[in-house]
PDB file of C-alpha atoms in Angstrom:
ATOM      1  CA  UNK A   1      63.959  39.959  74.396  1.00 59.00           C
ATOM      2  CA  UNK A   2      64.901  42.471  71.745  1.00 70.00           C
ATOM      3  CA  UNK A   3      67.730  44.829  72.676  1.00 71.00           C
ATOM      4  CA  UNK A   4      67.357  48.505  71.976  1.00 74.00           C
ATOM      5  CA  UNK A   5      70.265  50.763  71.222  1.00 77.00           C
ATOM      6  CA  UNK A   6      71.094  53.345  73.873  1.00 76.00           C
ATOM      7  CA  UNK A   7      69.657  56.764  73.125  1.00 76.00           C
ATOM      8  CA  UNK A   8      72.171  59.592  72.746  1.00 76.00           C
ATOM      9  CA  UNK A   9      72.192  62.177  75.496  1.00 70.00           C
ATOM     10  CA  UNK A  10      70.918  65.639  74.578  1.00 68.00           C
ATOM     11  CA  UNK A  11      73.683  68.165  73.902  1.00 66.00           C
ATOM     12  CA  UNK A  12      74.954  69.899  77.009  1.00 63.00           C
ATOM     13  CA  UNK A  13      76.256  73.461  77.150  1.00 58.00           C
ATOM     14  CA  UNK A  14      80.027  73.601  77.038  1.00 60.00           C
ATOM     15  CA  UNK A  15      82.059  76.157  78.942  1.00 61.00           C
ATOM     16  CA  UNK A  16      85.808  75.750  79.226  1.00 66.00           C
ATOM     17  CA  UNK A  17      85.909  77.914  82.349  1.00 70.00           C
ATOM     18  CA  UNK A  18      84.139  77.177  85.595  1.00 76.00           C
ATOM     19  CA  UNK A  19      81.140  79.552  85.670  1.00 72.00           C
ATOM     20  CA  UNK A  20      82.326  81.078  88.942  1.00 78.00           C
ATOM     21  CA  UNK A  21      85.499  82.348  87.265  1.00 83.00           C
ATOM     22  CA  UNK A  22      84.106  83.297  83.832  1.00 87.00           C
ATOM     23  CA  UNK A  23      83.565  87.024  83.374  1.00 93.00           C
ATOM     24  CA  UNK A  24      80.646  87.785  81.050  1.00 95.00           C
ATOM     25  CA  UNK A  25      79.683  91.202  79.686  1.00 97.00           C
ATOM     26  CA  UNK A  26      76.206  91.543  78.203  1.00 97.00           C
ATOM     27  CA  UNK A  27      75.719  94.603  76.009  1.00 97.00           C
ATOM     28  CA  UNK A  28      72.129  95.427  75.076  1.00 97.00           C
ATOM     29  CA  UNK A  29      70.047  98.591  75.177  1.00 96.00           C
ATOM     30  CA  UNK A  30      66.850  96.606  75.858  1.00 97.00           C
ATOM     31  CA  UNK A  31      66.245  96.096  79.586  1.00 96.00           C
ATOM     32  CA  UNK A  32      63.991  93.069  78.980  1.00 97.00           C
ATOM     33  CA  UNK A  33      66.790  91.349  77.039  1.00 96.00           C
ATOM     34  CA  UNK A  34      69.196  92.126  79.884  1.00 97.00           C
ATOM     35  CA  UNK A  35      66.789  90.554  82.382  1.00 97.00           C
ATOM     36  CA  UNK A  36      66.578  87.408  80.228  1.00 96.00           C
ATOM     37  CA  UNK A  37      70.387  87.203  80.014  1.00 96.00           C
ATOM     38  CA  UNK A  38      70.644  87.627  83.789  1.00 96.00           C
ATOM     39  CA  UNK A  39      68.061  84.878  84.263  1.00 95.00           C
ATOM     40  CA  UNK A  40      70.207  82.510  82.204  1.00 93.00           C
ATOM     41  CA  UNK A  41      73.720  83.333  83.421  1.00 92.00           C
ATOM     42  CA  UNK A  42      73.326  84.311  87.092  1.00 93.00           C
ATOM     43  CA  UNK A  43      71.750  81.011  88.265  1.00 92.00           C
ATOM     44  CA  UNK A  44      74.661  79.150  86.642  1.00 89.00           C
ATOM     45  CA  UNK A  45      77.109  81.175  88.737  1.00 91.00           C
ATOM     46  CA  UNK A  46      78.622  83.362  86.022  1.00 91.00           C
ATOM     47  CA  UNK A  47      80.058  86.757  86.974  1.00 94.00           C
ATOM     48  CA  UNK A  48      77.813  88.916  84.805  1.00 96.00           C
ATOM     49  CA  UNK A  49      78.300  92.595  84.056  1.00 97.00           C
ATOM     50  CA  UNK A  50      75.845  94.722  82.121  1.00 97.00           C
ATOM     51  CA  UNK A  51      76.407  97.533  79.615  1.00 97.00           C
ATOM     52  CA  UNK A  52      73.493  99.382  78.056  1.00 96.00           C
ATOM     53  CA  UNK A  53      75.391 100.648  74.987  1.00 96.00           C
ATOM     54  CA  UNK A  54      78.605 100.368  73.014  1.00 96.00           C
ATOM     55  CA  UNK A  55      80.387 103.179  74.851  1.00 96.00           C
ATOM     56  CA  UNK A  56      79.749 101.500  78.222  1.00 97.00           C
ATOM     57  CA  UNK A  57      81.033  98.223  76.778  1.00 96.00           C
ATOM     58  CA  UNK A  58      84.280  99.797  75.595  1.00 96.00           C
ATOM     59  CA  UNK A  59      84.752 101.496  78.962  1.00 97.00           C
ATOM     60  CA  UNK A  60      84.249  98.239  80.863  1.00 97.00           C
ATOM     61  CA  UNK A  61      86.468  96.296  78.432  1.00 95.00           C
ATOM     62  CA  UNK A  62      89.283  98.777  79.114  1.00 94.00           C
ATOM     63  CA  UNK A  63      88.975  98.148  82.857  1.00 95.00           C
ATOM     64  CA  UNK A  64      88.524  94.368  82.886  1.00 94.00           C
ATOM     65  CA  UNK A  65      89.327  91.437  80.605  1.00 91.00           C
ATOM     66  CA  UNK A  66      86.078  89.574  79.942  1.00 93.00           C
ATOM     67  CA  UNK A  67      85.908  85.946  78.871  1.00 90.00           C
ATOM     68  CA  UNK A  68      82.593  86.295  77.039  1.00 90.00           C
ATOM     69  CA  UNK A  69      80.991  89.324  75.370  1.00 93.00           C
ATOM     70  CA  UNK A  70      77.350  89.181  74.312  1.00 96.00           C
ATOM     71  CA  UNK A  71      76.733  92.041  71.886  1.00 96.00           C
ATOM     72  CA  UNK A  72      73.388  93.270  70.593  1.00 95.00           C
ATOM     73  CA  UNK A  73      73.820  93.901  66.877  1.00 93.00           C
ATOM     74  CA  UNK A  74      71.380  96.826  66.721  1.00 93.00           C
ATOM     75  CA  UNK A  75      71.986  99.533  69.320  1.00 92.00           C
ATOM     76  CA  UNK A  76      71.746 103.302  68.997  1.00 89.00           C
ATOM     77  CA  UNK A  77      74.977 105.238  68.461  1.00 89.00           C
ATOM     78  CA  UNK A  78      77.220 102.161  68.110  1.00 94.00           C
ATOM     79  CA  UNK A  79      76.141  98.720  66.882  1.00 94.00           C
ATOM     80  CA  UNK A  80      77.534  95.485  68.255  1.00 93.00           C
ATOM     81  CA  UNK A  81      79.517  95.080  65.029  1.00 94.00           C
ATOM     82  CA  UNK A  82      81.096  98.522  65.503  1.00 96.00           C
ATOM     83  CA  UNK A  83      81.942  97.634  69.101  1.00 96.00           C
ATOM     84  CA  UNK A  84      83.571  94.413  67.918  1.00 94.00           C
ATOM     85  CA  UNK A  85      85.616  96.251  65.278  1.00 95.00           C
ATOM     86  CA  UNK A  86      86.748  98.831  67.839  1.00 96.00           C
ATOM     87  CA  UNK A  87      87.797  96.135  70.307  1.00 95.00           C
ATOM     88  CA  UNK A  88      89.759  94.316  67.612  1.00 93.00           C
ATOM     89  CA  UNK A  89      91.642  97.533  66.799  1.00 94.00           C
ATOM     90  CA  UNK A  90      92.437  98.237  70.475  1.00 92.00           C
ATOM     91  CA  UNK A  91      93.426  94.751  71.609  1.00 89.00           C
ATOM     92  CA  UNK A  92      95.556  91.949  70.244  1.00 86.00           C
ATOM     93  CA  UNK A  93      93.903  88.553  69.598  1.00 81.00           C
ATOM     94  CA  UNK A  94      95.530  87.188  72.783  1.00 79.00           C
ATOM     95  CA  UNK A  95      94.065  90.034  74.820  1.00 80.00           C
ATOM     96  CA  UNK A  96      90.637  89.327  73.412  1.00 73.00           C
TER      97      UNK A  96
END
């Protein structure tokens, strides 16, 4: 019989932290997008917080050190890029 080579496994998501301890902040002004994010992260056990705009994100980032930030690039008042720049000015790379 002819031998076949083993098929590679499909790529698996990689998270260096156990989901139960990883703090995730999702920042998006679209409620449907937030529901999709919740549907992905909550069942996996991640501690998910929600911010609806850049100002809320900055306020929450001051109060808690998040492991993962998901930033919408196009939000009213402050884009995700502006939020990122502001966070980089406020915190050292080790704090981020």
